[in-house]
Short mmCIF file of C-alpha atoms and ligand atoms in Angstrom, two decimals:
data_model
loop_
_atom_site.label_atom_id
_atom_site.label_comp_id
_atom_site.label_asym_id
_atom_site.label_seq_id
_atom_site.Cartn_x
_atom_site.Cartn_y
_atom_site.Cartn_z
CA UNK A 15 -18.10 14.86 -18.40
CA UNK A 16 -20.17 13.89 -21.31
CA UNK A 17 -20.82 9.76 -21.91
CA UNK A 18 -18.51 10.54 -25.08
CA UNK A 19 -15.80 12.14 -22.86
CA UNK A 20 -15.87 9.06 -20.50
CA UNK A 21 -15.98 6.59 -23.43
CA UNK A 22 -12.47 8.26 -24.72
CA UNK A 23 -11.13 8.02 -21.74
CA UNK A 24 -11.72 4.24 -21.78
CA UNK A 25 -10.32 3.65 -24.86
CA UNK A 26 -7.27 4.95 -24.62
CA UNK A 27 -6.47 3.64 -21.10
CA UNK A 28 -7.22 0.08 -22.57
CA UNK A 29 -5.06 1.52 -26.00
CA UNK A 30 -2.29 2.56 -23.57
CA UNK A 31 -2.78 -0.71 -21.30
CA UNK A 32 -0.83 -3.04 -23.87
CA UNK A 33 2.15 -1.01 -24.76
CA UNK A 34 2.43 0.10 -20.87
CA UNK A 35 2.63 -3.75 -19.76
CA UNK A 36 5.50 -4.82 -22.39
CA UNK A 37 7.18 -1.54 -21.01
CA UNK A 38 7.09 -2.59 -17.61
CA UNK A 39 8.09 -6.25 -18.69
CA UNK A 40 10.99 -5.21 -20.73
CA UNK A 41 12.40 -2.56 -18.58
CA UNK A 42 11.91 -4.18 -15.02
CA UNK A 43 10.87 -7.91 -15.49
CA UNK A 44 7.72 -7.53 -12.80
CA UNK A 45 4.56 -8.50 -12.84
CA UNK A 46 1.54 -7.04 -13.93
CA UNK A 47 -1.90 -8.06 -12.21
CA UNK A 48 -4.76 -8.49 -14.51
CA UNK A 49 -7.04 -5.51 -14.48
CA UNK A 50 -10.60 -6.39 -12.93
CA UNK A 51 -13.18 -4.76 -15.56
CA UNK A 52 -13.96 -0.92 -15.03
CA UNK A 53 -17.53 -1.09 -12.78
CA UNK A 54 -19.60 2.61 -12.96
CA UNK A 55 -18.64 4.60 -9.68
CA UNK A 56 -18.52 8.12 -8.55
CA UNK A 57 -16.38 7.06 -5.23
CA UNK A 58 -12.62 7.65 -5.89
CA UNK A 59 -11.25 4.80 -5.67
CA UNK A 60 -6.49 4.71 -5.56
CA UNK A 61 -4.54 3.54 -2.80
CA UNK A 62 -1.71 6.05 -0.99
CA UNK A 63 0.57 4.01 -1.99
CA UNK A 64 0.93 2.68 -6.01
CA UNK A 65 2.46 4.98 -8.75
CA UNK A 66 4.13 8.34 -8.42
CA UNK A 67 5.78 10.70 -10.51
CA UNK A 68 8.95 11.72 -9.31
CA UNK A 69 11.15 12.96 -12.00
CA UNK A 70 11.48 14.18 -15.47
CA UNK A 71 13.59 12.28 -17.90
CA UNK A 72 15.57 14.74 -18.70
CA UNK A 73 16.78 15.42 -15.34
CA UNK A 74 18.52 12.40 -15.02
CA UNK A 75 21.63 12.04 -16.87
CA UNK A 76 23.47 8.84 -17.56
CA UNK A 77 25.99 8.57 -14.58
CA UNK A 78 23.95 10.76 -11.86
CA UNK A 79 22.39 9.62 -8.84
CA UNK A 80 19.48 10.82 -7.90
CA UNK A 81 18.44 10.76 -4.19
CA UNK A 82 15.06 11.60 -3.04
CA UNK A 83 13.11 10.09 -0.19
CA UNK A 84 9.06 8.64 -0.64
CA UNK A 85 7.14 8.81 3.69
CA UNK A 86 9.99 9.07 5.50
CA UNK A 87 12.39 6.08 2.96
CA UNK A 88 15.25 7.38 1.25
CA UNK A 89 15.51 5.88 -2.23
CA UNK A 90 17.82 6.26 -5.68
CA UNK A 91 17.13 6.16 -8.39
CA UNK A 92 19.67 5.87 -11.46
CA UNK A 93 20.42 4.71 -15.05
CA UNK A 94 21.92 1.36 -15.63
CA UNK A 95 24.32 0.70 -18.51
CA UNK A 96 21.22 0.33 -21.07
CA UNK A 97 19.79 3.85 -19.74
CA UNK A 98 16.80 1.76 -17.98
CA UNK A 99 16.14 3.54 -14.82
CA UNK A 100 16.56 1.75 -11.31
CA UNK A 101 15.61 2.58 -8.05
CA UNK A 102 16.43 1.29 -4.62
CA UNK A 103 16.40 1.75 -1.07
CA UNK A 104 19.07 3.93 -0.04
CA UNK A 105 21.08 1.40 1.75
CA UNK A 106 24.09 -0.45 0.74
CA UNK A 107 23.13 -4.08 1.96
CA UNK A 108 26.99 -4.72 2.88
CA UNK A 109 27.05 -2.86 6.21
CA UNK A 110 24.17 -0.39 5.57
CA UNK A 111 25.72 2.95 3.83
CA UNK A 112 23.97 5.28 2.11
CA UNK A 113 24.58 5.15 -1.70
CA UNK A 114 25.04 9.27 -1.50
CA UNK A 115 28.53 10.38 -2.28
CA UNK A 116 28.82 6.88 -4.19
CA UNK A 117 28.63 6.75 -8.18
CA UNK A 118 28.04 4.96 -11.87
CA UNK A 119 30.75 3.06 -12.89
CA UNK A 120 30.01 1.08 -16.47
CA UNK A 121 26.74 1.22 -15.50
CA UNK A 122 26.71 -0.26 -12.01
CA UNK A 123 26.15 1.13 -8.86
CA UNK A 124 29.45 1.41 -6.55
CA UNK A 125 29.06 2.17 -2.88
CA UNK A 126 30.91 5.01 -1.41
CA UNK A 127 32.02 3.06 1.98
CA UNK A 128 33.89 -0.37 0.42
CA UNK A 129 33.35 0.27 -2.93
CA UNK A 130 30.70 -2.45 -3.62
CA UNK A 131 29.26 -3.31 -7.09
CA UNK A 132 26.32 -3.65 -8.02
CA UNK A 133 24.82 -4.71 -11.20
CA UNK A 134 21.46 -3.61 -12.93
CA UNK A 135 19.85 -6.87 -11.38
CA UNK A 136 21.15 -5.48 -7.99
CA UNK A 137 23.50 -8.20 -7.31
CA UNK A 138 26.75 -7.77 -5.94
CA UNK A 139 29.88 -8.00 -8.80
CA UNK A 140 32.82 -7.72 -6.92
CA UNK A 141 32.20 -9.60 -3.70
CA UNK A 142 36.05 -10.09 -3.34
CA UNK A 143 36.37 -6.55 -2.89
CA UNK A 144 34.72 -6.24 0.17
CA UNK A 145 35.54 -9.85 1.80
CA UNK A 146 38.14 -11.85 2.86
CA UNK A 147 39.52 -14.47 0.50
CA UNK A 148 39.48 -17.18 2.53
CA UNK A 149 35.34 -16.69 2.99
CA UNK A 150 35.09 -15.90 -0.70
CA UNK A 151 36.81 -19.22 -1.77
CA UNK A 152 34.65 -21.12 0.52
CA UNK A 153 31.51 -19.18 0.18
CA UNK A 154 30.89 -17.13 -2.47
CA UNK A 155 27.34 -18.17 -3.63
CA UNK A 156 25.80 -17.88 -0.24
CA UNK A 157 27.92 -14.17 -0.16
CA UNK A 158 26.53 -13.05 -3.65
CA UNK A 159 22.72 -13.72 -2.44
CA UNK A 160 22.60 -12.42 0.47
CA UNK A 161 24.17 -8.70 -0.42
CA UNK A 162 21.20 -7.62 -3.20
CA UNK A 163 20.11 -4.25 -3.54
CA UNK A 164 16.26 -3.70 -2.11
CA UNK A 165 14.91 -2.32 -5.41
CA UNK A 166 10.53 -0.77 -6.42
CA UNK A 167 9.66 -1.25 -9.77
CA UNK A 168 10.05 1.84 -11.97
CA UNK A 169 9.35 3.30 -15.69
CA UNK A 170 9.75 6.31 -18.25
CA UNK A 171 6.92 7.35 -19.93
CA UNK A 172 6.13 10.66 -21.78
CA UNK A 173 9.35 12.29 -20.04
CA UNK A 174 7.90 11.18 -16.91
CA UNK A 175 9.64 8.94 -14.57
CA UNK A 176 7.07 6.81 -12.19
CA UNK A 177 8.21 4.80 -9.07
CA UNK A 178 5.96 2.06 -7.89
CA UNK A 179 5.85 2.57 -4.25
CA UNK A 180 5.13 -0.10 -1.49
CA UNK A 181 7.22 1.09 1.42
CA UNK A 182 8.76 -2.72 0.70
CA UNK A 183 11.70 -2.96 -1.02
CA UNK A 184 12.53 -5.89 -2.53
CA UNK A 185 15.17 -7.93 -3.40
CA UNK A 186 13.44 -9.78 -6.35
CA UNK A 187 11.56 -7.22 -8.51
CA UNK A 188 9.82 -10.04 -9.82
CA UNK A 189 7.93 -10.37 -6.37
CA UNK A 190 6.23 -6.72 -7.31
CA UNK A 191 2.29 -7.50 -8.14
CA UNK A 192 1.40 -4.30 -9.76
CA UNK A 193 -2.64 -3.53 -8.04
CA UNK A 194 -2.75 0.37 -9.83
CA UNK A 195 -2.48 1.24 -13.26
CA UNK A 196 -0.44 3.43 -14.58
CA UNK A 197 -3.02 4.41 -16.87
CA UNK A 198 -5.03 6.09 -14.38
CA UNK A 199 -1.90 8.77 -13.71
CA UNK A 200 -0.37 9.45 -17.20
CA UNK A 201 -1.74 13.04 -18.47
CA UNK A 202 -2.91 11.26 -21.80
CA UNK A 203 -5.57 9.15 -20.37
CA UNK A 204 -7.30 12.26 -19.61
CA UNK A 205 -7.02 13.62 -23.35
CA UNK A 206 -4.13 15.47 -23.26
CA UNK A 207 -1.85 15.56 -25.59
CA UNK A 208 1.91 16.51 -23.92
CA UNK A 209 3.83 17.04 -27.78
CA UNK A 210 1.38 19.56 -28.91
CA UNK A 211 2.64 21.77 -25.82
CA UNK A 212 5.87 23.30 -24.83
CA UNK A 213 6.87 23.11 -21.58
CA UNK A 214 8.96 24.56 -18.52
CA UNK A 215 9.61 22.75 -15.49
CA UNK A 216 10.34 23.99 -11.80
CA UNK A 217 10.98 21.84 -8.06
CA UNK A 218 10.64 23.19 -5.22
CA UNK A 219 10.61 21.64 -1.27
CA UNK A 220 8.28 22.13 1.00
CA UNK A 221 8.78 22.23 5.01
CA UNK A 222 5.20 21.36 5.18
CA UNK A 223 3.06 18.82 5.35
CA UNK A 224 2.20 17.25 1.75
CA UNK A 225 -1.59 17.07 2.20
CA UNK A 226 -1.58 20.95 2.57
CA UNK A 227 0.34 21.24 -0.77
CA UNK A 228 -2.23 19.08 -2.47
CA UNK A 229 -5.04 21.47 -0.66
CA UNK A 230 -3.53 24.44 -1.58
CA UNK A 231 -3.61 23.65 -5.25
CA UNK A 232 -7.21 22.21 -5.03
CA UNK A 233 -8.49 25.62 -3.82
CA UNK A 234 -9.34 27.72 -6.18
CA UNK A 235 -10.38 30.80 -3.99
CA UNK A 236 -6.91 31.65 -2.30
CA UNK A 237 -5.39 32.54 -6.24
CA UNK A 238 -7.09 35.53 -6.32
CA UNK A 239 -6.08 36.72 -2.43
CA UNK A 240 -2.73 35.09 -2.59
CA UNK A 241 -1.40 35.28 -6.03
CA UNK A 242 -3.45 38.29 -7.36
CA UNK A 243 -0.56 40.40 -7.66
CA UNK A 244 1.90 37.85 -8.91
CA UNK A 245 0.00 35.58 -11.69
CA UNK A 246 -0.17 37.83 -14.85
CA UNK A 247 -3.76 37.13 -15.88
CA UNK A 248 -6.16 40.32 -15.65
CA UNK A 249 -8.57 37.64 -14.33
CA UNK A 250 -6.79 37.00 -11.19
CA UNK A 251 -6.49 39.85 -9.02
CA UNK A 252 -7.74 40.82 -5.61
CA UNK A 253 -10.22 43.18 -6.70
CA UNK A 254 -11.81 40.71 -9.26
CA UNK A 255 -13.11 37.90 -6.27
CA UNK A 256 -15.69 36.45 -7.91
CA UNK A 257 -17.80 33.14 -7.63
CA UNK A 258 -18.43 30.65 -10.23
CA UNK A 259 -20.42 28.12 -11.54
CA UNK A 260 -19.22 24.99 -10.29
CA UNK A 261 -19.48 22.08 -11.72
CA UNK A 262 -17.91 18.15 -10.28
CA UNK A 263 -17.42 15.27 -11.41
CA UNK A 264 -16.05 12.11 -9.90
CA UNK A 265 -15.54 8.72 -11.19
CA UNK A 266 -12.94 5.90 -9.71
CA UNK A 267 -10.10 7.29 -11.34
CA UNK A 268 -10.78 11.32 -10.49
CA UNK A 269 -12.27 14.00 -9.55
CA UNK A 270 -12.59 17.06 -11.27
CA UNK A 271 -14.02 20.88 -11.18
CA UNK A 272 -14.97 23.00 -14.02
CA UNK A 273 -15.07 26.36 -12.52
CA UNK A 274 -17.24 28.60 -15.15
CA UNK A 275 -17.69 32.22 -15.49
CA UNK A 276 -20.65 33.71 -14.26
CA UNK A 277 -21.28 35.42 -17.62
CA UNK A 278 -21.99 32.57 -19.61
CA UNK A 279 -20.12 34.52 -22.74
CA UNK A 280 -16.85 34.29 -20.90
CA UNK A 281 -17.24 30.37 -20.73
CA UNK A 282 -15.08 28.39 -18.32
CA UNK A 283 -12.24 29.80 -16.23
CA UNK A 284 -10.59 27.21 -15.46
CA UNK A 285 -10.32 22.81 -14.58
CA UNK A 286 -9.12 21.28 -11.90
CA UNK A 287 -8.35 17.98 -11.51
CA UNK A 288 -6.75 15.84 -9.00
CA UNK A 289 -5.48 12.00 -9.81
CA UNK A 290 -4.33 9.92 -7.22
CA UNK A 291 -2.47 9.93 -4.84
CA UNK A 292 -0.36 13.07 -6.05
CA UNK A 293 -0.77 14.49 -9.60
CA UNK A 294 -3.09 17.47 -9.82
CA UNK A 295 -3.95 18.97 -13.33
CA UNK A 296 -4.55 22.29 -13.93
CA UNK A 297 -6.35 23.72 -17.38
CA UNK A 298 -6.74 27.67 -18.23
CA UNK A 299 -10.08 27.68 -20.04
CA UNK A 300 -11.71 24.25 -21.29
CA UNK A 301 -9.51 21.33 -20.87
CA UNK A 302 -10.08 20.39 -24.83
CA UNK A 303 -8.89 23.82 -26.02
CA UNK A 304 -6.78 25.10 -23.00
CA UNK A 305 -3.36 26.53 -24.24
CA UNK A 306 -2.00 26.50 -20.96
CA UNK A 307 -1.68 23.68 -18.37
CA UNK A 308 0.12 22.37 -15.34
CA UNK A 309 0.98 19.08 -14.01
CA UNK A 310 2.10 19.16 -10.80
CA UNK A 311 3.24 15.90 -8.54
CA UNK A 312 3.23 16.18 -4.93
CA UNK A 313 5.81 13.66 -3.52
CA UNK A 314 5.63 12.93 0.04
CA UNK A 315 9.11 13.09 0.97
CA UNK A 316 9.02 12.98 5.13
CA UNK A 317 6.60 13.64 7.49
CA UNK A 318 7.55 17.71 7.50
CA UNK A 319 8.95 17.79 4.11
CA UNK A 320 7.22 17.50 0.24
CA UNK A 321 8.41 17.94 -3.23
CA UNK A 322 6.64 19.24 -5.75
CA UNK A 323 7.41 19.47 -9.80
CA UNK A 324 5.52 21.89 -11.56
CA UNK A 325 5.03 21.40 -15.13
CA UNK A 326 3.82 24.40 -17.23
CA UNK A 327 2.26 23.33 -20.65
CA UNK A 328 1.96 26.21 -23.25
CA UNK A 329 0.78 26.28 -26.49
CA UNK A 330 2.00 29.51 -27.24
CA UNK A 331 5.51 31.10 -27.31
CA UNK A 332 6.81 27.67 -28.63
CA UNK A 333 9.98 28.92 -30.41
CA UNK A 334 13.02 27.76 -28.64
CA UNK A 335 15.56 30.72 -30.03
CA UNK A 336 12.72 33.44 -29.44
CA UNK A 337 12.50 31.87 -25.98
CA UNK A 338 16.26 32.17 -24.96
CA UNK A 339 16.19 35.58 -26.28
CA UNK A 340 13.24 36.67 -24.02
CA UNK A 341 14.53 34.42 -21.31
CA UNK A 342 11.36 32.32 -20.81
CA UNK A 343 12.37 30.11 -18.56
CA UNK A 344 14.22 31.93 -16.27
CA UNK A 345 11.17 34.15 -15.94
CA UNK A 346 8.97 31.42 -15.50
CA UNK A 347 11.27 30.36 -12.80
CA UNK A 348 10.99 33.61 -11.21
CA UNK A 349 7.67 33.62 -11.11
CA UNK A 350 7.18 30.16 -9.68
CA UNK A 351 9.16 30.85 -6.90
CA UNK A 352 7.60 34.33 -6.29
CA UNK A 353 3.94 32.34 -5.96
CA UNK A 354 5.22 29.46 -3.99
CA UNK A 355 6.78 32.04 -1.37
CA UNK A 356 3.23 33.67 -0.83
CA UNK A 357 2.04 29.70 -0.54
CA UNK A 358 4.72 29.35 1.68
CA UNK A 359 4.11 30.49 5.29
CA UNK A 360 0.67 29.52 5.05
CA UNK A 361 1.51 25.59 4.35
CA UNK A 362 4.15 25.70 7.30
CA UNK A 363 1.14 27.32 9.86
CA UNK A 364 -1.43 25.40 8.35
CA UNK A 365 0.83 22.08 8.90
CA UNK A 366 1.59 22.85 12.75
CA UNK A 367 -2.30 23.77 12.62
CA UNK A 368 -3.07 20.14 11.42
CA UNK A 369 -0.03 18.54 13.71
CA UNK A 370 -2.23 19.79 16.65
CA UNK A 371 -5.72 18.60 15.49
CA UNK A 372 -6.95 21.71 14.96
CA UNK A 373 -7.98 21.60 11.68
CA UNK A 374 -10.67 18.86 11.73
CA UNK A 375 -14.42 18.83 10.66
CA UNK A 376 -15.67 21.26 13.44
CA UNK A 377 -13.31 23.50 13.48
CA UNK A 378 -12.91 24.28 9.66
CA UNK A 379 -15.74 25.18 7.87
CA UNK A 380 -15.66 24.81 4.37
CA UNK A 381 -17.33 26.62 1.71
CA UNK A 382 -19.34 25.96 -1.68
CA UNK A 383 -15.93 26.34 -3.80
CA UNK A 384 -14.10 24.42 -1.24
CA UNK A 385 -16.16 21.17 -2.39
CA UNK A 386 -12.96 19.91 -4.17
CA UNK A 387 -11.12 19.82 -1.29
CA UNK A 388 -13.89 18.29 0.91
CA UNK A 389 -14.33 15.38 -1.89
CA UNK A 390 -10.40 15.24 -1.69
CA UNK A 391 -10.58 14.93 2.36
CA UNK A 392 -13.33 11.89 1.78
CA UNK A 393 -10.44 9.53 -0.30
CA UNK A 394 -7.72 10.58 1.80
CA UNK A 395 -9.36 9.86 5.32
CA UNK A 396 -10.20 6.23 3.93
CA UNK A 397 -6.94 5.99 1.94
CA UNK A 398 -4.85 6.85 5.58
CA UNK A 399 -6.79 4.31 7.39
CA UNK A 400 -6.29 1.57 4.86
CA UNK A 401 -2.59 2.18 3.84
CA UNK A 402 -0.54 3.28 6.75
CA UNK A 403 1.98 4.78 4.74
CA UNK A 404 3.68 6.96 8.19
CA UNK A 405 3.42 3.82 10.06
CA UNK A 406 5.79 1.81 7.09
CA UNK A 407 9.26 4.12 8.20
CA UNK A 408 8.41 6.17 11.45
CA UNK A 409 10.64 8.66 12.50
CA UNK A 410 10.70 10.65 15.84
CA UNK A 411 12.09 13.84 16.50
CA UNK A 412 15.25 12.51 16.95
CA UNK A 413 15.81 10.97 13.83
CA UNK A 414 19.33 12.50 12.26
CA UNK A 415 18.21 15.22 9.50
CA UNK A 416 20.77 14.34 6.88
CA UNK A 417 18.40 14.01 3.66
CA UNK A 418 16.81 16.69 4.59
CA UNK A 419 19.89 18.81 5.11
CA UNK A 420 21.54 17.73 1.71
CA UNK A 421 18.01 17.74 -0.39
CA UNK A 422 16.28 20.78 -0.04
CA UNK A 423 15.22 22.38 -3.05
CA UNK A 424 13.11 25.55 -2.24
CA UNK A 425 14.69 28.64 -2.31
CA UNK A 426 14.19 29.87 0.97
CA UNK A 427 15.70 27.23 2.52
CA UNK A 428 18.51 26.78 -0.39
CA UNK A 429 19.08 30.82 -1.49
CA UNK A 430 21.74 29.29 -3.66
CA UNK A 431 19.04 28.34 -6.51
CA UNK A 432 17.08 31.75 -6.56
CA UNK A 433 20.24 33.69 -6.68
CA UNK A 434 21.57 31.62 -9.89
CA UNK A 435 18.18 32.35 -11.76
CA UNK A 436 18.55 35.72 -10.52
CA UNK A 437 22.35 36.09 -11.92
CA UNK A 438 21.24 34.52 -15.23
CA UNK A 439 18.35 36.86 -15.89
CA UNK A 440 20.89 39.88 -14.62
CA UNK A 441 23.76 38.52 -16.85
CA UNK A 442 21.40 37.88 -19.92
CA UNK A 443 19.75 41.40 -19.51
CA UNK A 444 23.26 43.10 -19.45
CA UNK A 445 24.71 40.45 -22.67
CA UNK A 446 21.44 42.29 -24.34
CA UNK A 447 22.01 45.52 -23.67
CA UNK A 448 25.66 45.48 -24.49
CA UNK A 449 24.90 43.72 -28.13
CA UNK A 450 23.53 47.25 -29.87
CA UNK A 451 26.61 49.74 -27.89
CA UNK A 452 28.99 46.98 -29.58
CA UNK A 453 27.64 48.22 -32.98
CA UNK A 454 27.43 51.26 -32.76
CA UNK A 455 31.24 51.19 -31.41
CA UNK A 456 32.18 49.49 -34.24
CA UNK A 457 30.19 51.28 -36.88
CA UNK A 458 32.09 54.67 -35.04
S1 FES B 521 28.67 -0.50 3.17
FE1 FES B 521 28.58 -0.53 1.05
S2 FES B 521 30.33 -1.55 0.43
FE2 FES B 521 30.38 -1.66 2.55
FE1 FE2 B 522 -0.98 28.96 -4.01
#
């Protein structure tokens, strides 16, 4: 990146800095450390655990609970009665339900076992309900502060909902010291501008290991094998395998590969860049003037198990009527899940592969375009041994599956999601074709 690219970068992280720590004041009362000034490095610097995406705005509703989990802890996250979002540990601090099945009321959070309240400070409200009277005449006080939701600071920005994650729950948000920046995550810092673009959006689980995920979208070379067939771009195909000139650059905050043409008259195919610990961005062309690009969070949900929400930026095809017509985004749906199916039972070997240490340094060799992922490897190895975050809520084989047998959200292992995309595009195709015999009916 030119000295001009990395000065803009700087600006508007410290621009972005200001308005992002009244956010997180307002919204959440916690604290915000004081940034230590920016000091040149090309070492990636982010800690495994810090700020993830996890959600779009729009996804959550006033009144919905959402329940996810983040290494191995479930959590919820929700809207209080002034839409601010909340999220907690999973567990009702009464006699330790889970809030699923549970719901909104007036904006607090009632628990589906005694029907605790909770308010948006994540104290109980209607300790009566769920105790005797004599111990609620005598002790009420002690009652009320000792059942408090364990809550991780949390915040909307750009459509994006981030979760601060420690692995610690707390009962006092105000304990939170904030180490990472947001800034380093949010798609503007890196000059990108999300309201010039359109967007689509699809989720889908993994059974695999989240660090494969990650891989698999740092590696450029397995879209042409893989996805040849499926990603409608004459430049991806099988038969076009071709090597490029790469070009990397890291700083503290990224790293990042410009993978150009060959043919210096075709320019650069494509940008890849991964943020830490889970957002990967992905431009068509020259990240300045790319029409097309995806943001996709990885979310570690258990040891066997990641999410990840694919954002597809497009500066073309941007009206919404012409869209419906065409059926855009059930397309785009399609497609995602056709590509993620050919990723599919290569994460789930490749996981059992790692599981059994067999893919370490000796055994794998990697290659001139697999650089990314070797630079990747170098953060995570260091970022594992410092963090922990498997050793914060181990599990064993034995450990009841119910999140993961409510939550999935791939369609293999929940048909139920391609088949409705696959009705709506039949049903919308047949609504089409019926429009112009309805004329011509009528005209008769
Ligand atoms: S376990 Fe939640 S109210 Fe009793
Ligand atoms: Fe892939």
């Amino acid at each position: 990146m030119s000295n001009e690219g990395l000065k803009k970068i700087k600006e508007l992280k410290f621009a972005n800095k200001a308005t992002l720590n009244t956010e997180l004041k307002k919204n959440n009362e916690v604290k915000v450390k004081k940034e230590a000034s920016p000091r040149p490095s090309n070492q990636l610097e982010g800690s495994l655990l810090g700020w993830y995406s996890v959600l779009s705005s729009y996804s959550l509703n006033e009144n919905k609970l959402y329940s996810f989990s983040m290494f191995n802890e479930p959590l919820i996250i929700y809207r209080d009665n002034d839409s601010n979002i909340k999220c907690i540990k999973d567990l009702c601090p009464h006699r330790g339900s889970s809030f699923i099945g549970g719901e909104i009321k007036d904006g607090e959070l009632v628990c589906p076992y005694h029907g605790a309240r909770f308010s948006s400070k994540g104290n109980c409200t209607n300790i009566d309900r769920i105790t005797c009277n004599h111990i609620v005449d005598t002790n009420y006080d002690n009652y009320a502060k000792k059942i408090h939701l364990y809550q991780y600071p949390c915040i909307e920005r750009d459509g994006y909902i981030y979760i601060y994650y420690t692995g610690k729950a707390k009962t006092d948000i105000n304990e939170f010291n904030i180490e990472s920046k947001l800034e380093q995550t949010i798609p503007d810092t890196y000059g990108f501008n999300i309201s010039e673009y359109e967007h689509e959006e699809v989720t889908v689980d993994f059974k695999a290991d989240w660090v494969r995920i990650i891989e698999n979208h740092l590696d450029i070379l397995h879209i042409f094998w893989v996805h040849g067939e499926t990603i409608p771009d004459k430049d991806v195909s099988k038969n076009v395998i071709t090597s490029f000139d790469q070009e990397i650059i890291r700083d503290k905050y990224q790293i990042q590969s410009k993978y150009n043409h060959k043919d210096k008259d075709k320019g650069e195919f494509i940008t890849i860049k991964f943020i830490p610990p889970g957002r990967v961005m992905i431009y068509k062309g020259a990240p300045e003037t790319s029409r097309y690009v995806q943001v996709l969070d990885h979310i570690p949900l258990a040891q066997n198990r990641a999410r990840v929400i694919v954002r597809h930026y497009r500066k073309f095809l941007k009206n919404k009527l012409l869209n419906r017509i065409i059926m855009f985004r059930q397309l785009q749906h399609k497609l995602f899940y056709q590509v993620f199916k050919e990723d599919y039972l290569i994460l789930r070997t490749q996981t059992f592969n790692h599981q059994m240490g067999y893919i370490e340094k000796d055994n794998v060799k990697l290659l001139g375009e697999d650089k990314m992922v070797q630079y990747y490897w170098d953060w995570l190895q260091n970022a594992f041994i410092r963090d922990k975050p498997w050793e914060l809520h181990p599990t064993t084989k034995n450990t009841n599956s119910i999140h993961e047998d409510m939550g999935m959200l791939y369609p293999p292992e929940n048909p139920s999601l391609a088949i409705k995309n696959m009705r709506s595009i039949r049903m919308n195709t047949l609504i089409r074709a019926l429009i112009p015999i309805g004329f011509i009916i009528l005209l008769i």
